[in-house]
Coordinates of C-alpha atoms and ligand atoms in Angstrom, one line a residue:
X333 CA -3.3 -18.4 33.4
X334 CA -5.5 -18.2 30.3
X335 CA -4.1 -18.4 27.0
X336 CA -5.1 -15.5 24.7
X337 CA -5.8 -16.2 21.3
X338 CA -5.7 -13.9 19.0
X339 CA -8.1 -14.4 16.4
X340 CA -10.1 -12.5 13.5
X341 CA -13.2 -13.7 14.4
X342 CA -16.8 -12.7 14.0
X343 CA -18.7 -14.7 16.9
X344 CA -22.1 -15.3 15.1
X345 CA -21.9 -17.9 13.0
X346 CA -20.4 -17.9 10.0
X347 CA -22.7 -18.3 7.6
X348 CA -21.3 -21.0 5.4
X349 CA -20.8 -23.9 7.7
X350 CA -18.4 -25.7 6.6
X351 CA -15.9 -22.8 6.3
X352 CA -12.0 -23.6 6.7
X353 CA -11.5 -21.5 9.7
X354 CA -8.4 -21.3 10.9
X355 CA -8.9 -20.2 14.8
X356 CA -11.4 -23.1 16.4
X357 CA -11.0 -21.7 20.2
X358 CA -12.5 -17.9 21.0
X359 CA -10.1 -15.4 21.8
X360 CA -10.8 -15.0 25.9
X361 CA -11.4 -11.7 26.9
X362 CA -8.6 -9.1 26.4
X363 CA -7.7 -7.9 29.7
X364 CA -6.4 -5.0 28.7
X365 CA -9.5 -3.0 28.5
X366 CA -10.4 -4.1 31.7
X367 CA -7.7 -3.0 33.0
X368 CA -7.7 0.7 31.7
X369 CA -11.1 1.0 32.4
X370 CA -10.5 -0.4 36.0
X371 CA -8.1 2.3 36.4
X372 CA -10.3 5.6 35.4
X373 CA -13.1 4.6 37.5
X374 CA -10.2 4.3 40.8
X375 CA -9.6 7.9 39.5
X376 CA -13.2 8.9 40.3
X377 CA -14.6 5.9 43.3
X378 CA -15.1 6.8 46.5
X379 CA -12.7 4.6 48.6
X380 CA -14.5 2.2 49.8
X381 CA -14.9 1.3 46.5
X382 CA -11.3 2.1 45.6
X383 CA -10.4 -1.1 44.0
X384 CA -6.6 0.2 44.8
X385 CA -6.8 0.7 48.6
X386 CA -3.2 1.8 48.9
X387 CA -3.9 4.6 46.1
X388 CA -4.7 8.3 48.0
X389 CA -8.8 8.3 47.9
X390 CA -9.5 12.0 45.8
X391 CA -10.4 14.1 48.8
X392 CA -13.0 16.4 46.3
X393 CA -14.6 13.8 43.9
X394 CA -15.6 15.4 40.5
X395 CA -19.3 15.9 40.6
X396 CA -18.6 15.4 36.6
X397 CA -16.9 12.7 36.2
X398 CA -16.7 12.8 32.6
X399 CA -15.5 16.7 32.9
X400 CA -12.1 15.6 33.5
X401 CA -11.8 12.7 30.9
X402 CA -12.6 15.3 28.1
X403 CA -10.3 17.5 29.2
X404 CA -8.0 15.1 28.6
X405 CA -8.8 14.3 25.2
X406 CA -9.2 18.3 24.4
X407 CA -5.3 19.0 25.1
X408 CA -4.3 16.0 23.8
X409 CA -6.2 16.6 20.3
X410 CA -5.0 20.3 20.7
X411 CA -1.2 19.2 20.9
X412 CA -1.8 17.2 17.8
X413 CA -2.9 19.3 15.9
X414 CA -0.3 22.0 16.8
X415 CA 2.1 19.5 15.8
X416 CA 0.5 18.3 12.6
X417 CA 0.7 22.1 11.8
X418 CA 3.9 22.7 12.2
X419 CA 5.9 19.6 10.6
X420 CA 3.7 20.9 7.4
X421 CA 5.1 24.5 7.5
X422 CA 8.7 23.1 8.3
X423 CA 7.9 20.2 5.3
X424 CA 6.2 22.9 3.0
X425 CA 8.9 24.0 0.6
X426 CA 9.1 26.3 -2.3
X427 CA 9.7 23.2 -4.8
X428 CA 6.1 23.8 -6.6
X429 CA 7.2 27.5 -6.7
X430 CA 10.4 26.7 -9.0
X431 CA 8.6 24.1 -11.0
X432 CA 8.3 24.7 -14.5
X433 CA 7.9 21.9 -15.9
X434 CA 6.7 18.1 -15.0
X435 CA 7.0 15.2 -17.3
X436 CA 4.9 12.1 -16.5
X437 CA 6.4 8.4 -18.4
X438 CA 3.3 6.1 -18.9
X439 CA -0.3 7.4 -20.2
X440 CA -2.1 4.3 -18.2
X441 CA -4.9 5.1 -15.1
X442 CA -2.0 7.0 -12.5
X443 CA 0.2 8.3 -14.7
X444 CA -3.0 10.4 -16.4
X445 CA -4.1 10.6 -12.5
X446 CA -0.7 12.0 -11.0
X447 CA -0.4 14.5 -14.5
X448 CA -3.9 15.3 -13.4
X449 CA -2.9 15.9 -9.8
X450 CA 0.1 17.7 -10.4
X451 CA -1.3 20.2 -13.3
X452 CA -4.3 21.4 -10.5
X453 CA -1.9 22.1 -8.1
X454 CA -0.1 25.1 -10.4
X455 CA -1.9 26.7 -13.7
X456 CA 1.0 27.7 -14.9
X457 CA 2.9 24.4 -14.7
X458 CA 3.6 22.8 -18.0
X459 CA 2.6 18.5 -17.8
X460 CA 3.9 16.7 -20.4
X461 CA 2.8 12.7 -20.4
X462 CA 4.6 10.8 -22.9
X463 CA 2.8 8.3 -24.1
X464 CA 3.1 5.1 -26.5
X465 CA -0.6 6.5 -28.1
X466 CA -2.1 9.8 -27.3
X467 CA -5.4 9.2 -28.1
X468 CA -6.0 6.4 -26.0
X469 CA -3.9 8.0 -23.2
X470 CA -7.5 9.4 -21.9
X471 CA -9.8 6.1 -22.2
X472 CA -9.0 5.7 -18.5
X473 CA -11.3 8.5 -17.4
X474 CA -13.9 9.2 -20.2
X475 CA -15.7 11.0 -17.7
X476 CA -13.3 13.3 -16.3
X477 CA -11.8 16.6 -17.9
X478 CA -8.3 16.9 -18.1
X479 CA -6.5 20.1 -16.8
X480 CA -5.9 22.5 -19.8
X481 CA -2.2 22.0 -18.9
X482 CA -1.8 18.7 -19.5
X483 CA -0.3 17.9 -22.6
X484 CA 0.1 14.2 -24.1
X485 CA 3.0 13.2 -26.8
X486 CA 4.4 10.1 -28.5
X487 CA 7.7 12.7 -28.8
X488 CA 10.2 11.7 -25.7
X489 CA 12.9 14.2 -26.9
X490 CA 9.9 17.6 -26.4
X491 CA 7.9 15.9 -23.5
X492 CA 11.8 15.5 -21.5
X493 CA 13.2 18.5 -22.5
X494 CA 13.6 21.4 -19.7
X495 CA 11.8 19.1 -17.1
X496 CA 12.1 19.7 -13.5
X497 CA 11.0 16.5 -12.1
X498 CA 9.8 13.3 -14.1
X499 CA 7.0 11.4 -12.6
X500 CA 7.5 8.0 -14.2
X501 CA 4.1 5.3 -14.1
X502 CA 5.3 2.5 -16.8
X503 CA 3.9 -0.8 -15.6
X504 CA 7.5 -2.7 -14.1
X505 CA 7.3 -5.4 -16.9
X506 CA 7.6 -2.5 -19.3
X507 CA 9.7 0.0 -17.7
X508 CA 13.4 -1.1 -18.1
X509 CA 12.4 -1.4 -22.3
X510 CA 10.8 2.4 -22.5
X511 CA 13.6 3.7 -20.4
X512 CA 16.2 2.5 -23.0
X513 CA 14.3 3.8 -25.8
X514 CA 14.3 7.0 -24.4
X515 CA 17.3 7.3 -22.3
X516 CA 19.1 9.6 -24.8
X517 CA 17.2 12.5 -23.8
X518 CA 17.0 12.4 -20.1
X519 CA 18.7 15.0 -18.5
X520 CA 21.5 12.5 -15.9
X521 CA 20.4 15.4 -13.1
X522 CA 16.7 15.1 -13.7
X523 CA 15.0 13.4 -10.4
X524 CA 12.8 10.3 -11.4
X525 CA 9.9 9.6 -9.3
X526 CA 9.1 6.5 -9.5
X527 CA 5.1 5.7 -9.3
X528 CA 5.2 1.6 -9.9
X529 CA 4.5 -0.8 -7.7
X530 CA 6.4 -4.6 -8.8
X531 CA 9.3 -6.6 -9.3
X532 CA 11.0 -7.3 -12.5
X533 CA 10.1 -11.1 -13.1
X534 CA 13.5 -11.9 -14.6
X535 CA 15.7 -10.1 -12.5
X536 CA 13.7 -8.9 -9.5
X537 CA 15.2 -5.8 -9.7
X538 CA 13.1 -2.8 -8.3
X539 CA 12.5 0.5 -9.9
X540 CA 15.3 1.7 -7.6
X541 CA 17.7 -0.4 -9.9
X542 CA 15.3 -0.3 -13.2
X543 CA 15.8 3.6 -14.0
X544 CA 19.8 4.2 -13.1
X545 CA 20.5 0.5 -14.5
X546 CA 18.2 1.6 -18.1
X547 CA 19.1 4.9 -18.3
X548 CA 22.8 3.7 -17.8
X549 CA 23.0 6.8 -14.9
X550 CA 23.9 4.9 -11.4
X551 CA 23.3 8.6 -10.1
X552 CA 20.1 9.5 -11.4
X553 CA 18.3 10.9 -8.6
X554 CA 15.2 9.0 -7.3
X555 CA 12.5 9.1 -5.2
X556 CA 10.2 6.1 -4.8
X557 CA 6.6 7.4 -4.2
X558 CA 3.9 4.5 -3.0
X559 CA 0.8 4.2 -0.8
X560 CA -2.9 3.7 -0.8
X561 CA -3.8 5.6 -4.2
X562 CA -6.6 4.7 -6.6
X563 CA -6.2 7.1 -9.4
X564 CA -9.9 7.1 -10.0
X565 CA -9.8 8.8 -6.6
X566 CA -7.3 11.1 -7.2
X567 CA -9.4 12.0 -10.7
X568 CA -12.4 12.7 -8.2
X569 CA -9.8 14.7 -5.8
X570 CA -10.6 12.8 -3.2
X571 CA -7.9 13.4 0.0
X572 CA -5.2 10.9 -0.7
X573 CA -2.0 10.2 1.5
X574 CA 1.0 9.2 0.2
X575 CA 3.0 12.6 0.4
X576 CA 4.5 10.9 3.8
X577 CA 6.5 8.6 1.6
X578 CA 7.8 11.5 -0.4
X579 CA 9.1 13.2 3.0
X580 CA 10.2 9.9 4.2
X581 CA 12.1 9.2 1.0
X582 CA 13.6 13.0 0.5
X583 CA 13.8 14.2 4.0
X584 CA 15.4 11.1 5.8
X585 CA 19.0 10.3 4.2
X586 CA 18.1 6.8 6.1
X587 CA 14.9 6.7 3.7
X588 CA 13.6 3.1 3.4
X589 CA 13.0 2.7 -0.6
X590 CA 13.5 -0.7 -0.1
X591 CA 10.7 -1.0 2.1
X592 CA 8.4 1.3 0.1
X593 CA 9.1 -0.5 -2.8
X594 CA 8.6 -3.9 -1.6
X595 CA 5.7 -3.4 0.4
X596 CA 3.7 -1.9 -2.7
X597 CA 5.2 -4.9 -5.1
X598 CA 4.4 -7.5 -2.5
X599 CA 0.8 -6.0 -1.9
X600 CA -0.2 -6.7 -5.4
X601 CA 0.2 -10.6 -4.8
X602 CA -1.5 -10.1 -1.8
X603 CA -4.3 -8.6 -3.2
X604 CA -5.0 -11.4 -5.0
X605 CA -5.0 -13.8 -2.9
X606 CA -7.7 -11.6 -0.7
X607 CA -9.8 -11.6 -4.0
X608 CA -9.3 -15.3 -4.3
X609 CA -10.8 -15.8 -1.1
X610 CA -13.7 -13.5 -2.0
X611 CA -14.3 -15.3 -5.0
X612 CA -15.1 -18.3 -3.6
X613 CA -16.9 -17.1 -1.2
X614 CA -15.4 -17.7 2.4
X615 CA -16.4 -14.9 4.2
X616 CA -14.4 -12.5 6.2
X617 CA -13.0 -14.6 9.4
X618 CA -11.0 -16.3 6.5
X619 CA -10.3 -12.6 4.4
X620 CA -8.9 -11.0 7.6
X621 CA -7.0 -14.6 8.5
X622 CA -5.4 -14.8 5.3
X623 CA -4.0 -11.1 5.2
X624 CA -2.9 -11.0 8.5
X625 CA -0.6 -14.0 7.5
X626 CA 0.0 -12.1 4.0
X627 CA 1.0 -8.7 6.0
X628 CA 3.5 -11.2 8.2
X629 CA 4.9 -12.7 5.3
X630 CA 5.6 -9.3 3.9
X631 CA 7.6 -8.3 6.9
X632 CA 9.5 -10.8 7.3
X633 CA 10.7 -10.6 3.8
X634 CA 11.2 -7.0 3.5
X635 CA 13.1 -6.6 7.0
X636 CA 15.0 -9.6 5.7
X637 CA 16.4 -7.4 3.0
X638 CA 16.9 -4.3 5.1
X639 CA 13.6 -2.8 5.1
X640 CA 12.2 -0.8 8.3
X641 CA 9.7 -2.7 9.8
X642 CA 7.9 0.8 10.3
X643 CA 8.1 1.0 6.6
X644 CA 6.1 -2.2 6.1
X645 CA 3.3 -1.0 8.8
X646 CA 3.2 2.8 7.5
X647 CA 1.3 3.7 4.3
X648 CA 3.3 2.3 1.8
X649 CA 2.5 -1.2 3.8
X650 CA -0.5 -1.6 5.4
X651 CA -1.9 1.5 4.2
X652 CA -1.7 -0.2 0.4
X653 CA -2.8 -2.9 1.8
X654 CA -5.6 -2.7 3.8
X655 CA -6.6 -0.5 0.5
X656 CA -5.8 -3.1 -2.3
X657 CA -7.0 -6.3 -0.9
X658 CA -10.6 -4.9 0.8
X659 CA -11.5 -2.5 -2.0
X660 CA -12.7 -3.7 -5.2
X661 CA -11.4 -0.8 -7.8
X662 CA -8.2 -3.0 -7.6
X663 CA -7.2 -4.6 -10.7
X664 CA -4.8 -7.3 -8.4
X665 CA -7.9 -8.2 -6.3
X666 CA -10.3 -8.4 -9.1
X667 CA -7.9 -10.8 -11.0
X668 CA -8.5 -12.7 -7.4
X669 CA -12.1 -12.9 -7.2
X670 CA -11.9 -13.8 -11.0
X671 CA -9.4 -16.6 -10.3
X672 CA -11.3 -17.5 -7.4
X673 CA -15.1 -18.0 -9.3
X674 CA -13.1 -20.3 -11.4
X675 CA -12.2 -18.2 -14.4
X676 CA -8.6 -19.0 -16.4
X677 CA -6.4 -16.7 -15.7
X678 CA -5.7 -16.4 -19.8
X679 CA -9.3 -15.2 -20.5
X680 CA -9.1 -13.1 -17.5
X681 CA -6.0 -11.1 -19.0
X682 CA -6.9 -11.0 -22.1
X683 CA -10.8 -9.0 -21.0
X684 CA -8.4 -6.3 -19.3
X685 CA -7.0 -3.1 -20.6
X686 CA -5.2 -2.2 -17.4
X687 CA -2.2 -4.1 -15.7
X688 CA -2.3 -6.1 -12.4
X689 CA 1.3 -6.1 -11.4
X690 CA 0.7 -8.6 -9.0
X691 CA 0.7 -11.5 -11.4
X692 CA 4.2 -10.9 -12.6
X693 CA 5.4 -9.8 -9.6
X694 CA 4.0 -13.2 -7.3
X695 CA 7.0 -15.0 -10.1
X696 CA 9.1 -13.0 -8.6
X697 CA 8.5 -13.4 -4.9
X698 CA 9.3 -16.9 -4.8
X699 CA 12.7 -16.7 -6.3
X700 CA 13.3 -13.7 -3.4
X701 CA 11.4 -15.7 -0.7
X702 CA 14.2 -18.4 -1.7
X703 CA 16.8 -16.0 -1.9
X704 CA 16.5 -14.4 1.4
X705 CA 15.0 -18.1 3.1
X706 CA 11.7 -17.1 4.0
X707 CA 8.7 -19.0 4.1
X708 CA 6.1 -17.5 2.4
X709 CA 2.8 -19.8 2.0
X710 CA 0.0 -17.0 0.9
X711 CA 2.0 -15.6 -1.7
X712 CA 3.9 -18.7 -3.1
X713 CA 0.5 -20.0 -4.0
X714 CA -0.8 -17.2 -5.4
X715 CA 2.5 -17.9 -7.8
X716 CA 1.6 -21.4 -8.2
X717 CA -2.4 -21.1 -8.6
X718 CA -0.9 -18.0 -11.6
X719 CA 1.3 -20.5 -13.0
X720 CA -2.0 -23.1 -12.9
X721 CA 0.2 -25.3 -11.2
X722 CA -2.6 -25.1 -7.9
X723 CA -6.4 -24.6 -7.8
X724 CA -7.6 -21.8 -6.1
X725 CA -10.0 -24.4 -3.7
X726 CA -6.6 -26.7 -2.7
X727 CA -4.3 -23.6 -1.7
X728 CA -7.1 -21.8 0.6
X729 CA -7.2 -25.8 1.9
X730 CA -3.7 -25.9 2.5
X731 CA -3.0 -22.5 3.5
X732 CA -5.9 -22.7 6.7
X733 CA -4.6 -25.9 7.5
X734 CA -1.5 -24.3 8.2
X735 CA -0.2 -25.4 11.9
X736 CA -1.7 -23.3 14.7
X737 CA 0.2 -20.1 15.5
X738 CA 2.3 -21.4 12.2
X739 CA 3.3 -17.3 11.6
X740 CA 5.2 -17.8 14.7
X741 CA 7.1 -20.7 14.0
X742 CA 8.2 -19.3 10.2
X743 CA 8.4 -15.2 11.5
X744 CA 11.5 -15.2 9.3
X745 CA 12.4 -18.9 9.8
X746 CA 13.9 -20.6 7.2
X747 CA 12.0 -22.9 4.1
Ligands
NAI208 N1 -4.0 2.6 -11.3 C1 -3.8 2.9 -10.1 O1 -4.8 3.1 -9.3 C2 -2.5 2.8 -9.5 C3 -1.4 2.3 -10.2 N2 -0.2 2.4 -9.6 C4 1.0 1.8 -10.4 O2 1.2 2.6 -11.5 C5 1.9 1.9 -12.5 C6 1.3 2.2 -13.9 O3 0.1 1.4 -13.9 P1 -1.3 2.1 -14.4 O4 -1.2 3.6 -14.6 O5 -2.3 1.6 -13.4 O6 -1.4 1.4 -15.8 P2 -2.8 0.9 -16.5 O7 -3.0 -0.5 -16.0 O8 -3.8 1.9 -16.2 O9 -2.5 1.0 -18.0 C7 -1.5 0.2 -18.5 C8 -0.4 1.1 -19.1 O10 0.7 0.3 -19.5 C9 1.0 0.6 -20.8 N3 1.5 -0.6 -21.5 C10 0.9 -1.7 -21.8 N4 1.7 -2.6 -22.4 C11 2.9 -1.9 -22.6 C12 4.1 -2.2 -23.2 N5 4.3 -3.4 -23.8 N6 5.1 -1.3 -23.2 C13 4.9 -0.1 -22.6 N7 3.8 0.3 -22.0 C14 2.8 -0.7 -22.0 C15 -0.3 1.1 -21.4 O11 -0.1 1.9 -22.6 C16 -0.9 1.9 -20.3 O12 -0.3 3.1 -20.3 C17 1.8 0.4 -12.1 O13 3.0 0.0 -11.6 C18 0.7 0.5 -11.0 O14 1.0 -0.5 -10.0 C19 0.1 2.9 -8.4 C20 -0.9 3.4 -7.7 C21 -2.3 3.4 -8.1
13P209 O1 -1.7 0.5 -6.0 C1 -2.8 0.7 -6.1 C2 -3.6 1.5 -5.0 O2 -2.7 2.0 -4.0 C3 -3.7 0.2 -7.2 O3 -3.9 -1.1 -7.0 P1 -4.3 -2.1 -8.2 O4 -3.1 -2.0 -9.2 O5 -4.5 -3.4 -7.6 O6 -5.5 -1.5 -8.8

């Protein structure tokens, strides 16, 4: 019976010899394929070359054998997209309709994206962003005009007043601080949605427990809203999905913010420990190694504290992540490939105007990962390369010279 590896493997070879692979054998072939493809050409042999004699030979073979196959695809696209069609109408609602008024906390790259995104959506909508400095609230996108609706304000008592929903993008660090200082006028019925991705360092609270916990309101509504979203592309209107989450979170009284909420913290550390391995340059059989153990290590944290493990696979998981640690607009994985061409992490931070939640949040994943008894290897020494405790070069040494199969041996298992 032959083993089958699985294995992220490019077969030519790599071009850097002495690469710290982690899978020596090649996968052999996968049988499924065979298999299916075995089986539509029984639909169409003639029987004697019927590789299932026992099956009933087809008295009239096709003369197009393909006619049939694209049939099938046809209806099954068809179906699709009736369906697609009518979960929208059911999931359209009249909410933009009765919306006045939107205020947006935090005047960084999404909060001034998401004001942005909303304001198109209705003229007549008033924006507010409350920001700590109005003029600088629009460095992010110099090129890029701002919808005549949005408005930007250092004034928290105008910018909440009369809002219908609050769209709030404060980096996590900074959140439960702002909160306080504004918690006097925000309204105790007004619905926060909550746009930041991290874990409190200190505490390792989540935004789900930042805003009620700040705002002293244990019911302030809130909706946790995450998923694969550069704001630069949502300044260049580019399709963007994370509405599912919203749905998820509103529609489904079982809605996971747990797992939306870790998997877009946790995808931050992740993301840096993909641009590590870019920055020093070992190629992609290593990249796609390394955040295949990162997306296990994910789940089996995030299931260990209640998440859905279709949470952690959807958009919020492997949607952000597939996003944050291939792309290079993101701040997390940039701070990698920095870290990983040997910058300090000090000079790093201080060329940056933007946040990469990841580095505070990586603090806070080991004292969880020790909380909830998981072994986590990729993140914990993203932590410990942060806290320059671990060079870049010796955790990608130790981390590929992880025991074969060695996801399977910690899928949840205890430190
Ligand atoms: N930029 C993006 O593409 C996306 C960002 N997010 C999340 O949005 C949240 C907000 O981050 P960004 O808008 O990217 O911010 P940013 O990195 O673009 O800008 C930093 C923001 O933090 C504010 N800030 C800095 N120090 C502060 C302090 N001490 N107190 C209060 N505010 C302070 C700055 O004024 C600025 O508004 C983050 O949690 C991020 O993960 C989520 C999806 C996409
Ligand atoms: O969360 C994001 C995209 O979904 C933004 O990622 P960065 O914070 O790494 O830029």
């Amino acid at each position: 019976m032959a083993a089958v590896l699985e294995a992220p493997f490019f077969s030519s070879k790599p071009h850097n010899t002495n690469l710290p692979s982690k899978f020596h054998t090649f996968p052999s072939k996968p049988t499924f394929l065979t298999l299916r493809y075995t089986h539509s050409c029984a639909a169409n042999a003639s029987p004697s070359q019927d590789p299932h004699p026992n099956s009933d030979p087809d008295p009239d073979p096709d003369p197009d054998p393909t006619r049939d196959r694209r049939r099938i695809v046809r209806v099954a696209w068809q179906k699709l997209v009736r369906w697609s069609r009518s979960w929208r109408s059911k999931a359209n609602t009249d909410v933009l309709q009765r919306t006045n008024k939107v205020v947006v906390l935090g005047g960084g790259s999404f909060g001034t994206a998401m004001a942005a995104h909303v304001a198109n959506r209705k003229a007549e909508l008033e924006v507010k962003m409350l920001v700590r400095d109005p003029q600088v609230c629009f460095k992010y996108f110099p090129d890029h005009r701002l919808p005549e609706n949005v408005v930007a304000t250092t004034d928290a008592k105008s910018a909440l007043l009369g809002a219908d929903y609050c769209l709030h993008a404060v980096p996590v660090q900074f959140s439960a601080s702002f909160l306080e200082s504004v918690a006097e006028y925000v309204d105790p019925g007004l619905p926060f949605i909550s746009l930041s991705k991290g874990l409190e360092l200190n505490t390792l609270r989540m935004m789900a427990q930042i805003i009620p916990q700040a705002l002293r309101n244990p019911r302030q509504p809130f909706v946790a809203l995450s998923g694969p979203s550069f704001a630069l592309e949502l300044m260049d209107k580019l399709p963007t999905d994370i509405g599912a989450n919203v749905q998820l979170v509103i529609s489904d009284n079982s809605s996971d913010v747990t797992g939306v909420e870790i998997a877009g913290a946790l995808k931050n550390v992740l993301a840096i420990a993909a641009g590590i391995v870019e920055g020093m340059n070992l190629g992609n059989n290593s990249m796609a190694a390394l955040v295949s153990q990162g997306c296990s290590e994910i789940r089996w944290l995030a299931t260990k504290m209640g998440a859905k493990p279709t949470t952690i696979t959807g958009l919020s998981g492997t949607g952000d992540i597939m996003l944050t640690c291939f792309v290079n607009l993101s701040r997390n994985r940039t701070v990698g490939v920095r870290l990983g061409s040997g910058e300090k992490l000090e000079n790093i931070l201080n060329s940056m105007n933007q946040v990469a939640e990841g580095i505070s949040t990586a603090g806070a994943v080991i004292a969880l990962a020790q909380k909830y008894n998981v072994k986590m290897p990729v993140l914990t020494a993203v932590a410990r390369i942060i806290d320059n405790e671990l060079t870049p070069k010796k955790a990608v040494f130790e981390l590929m010279s992880l025991p074969q199969g060695s996801h399977s041996l910690t899928s949840g298992g205890s430190i």
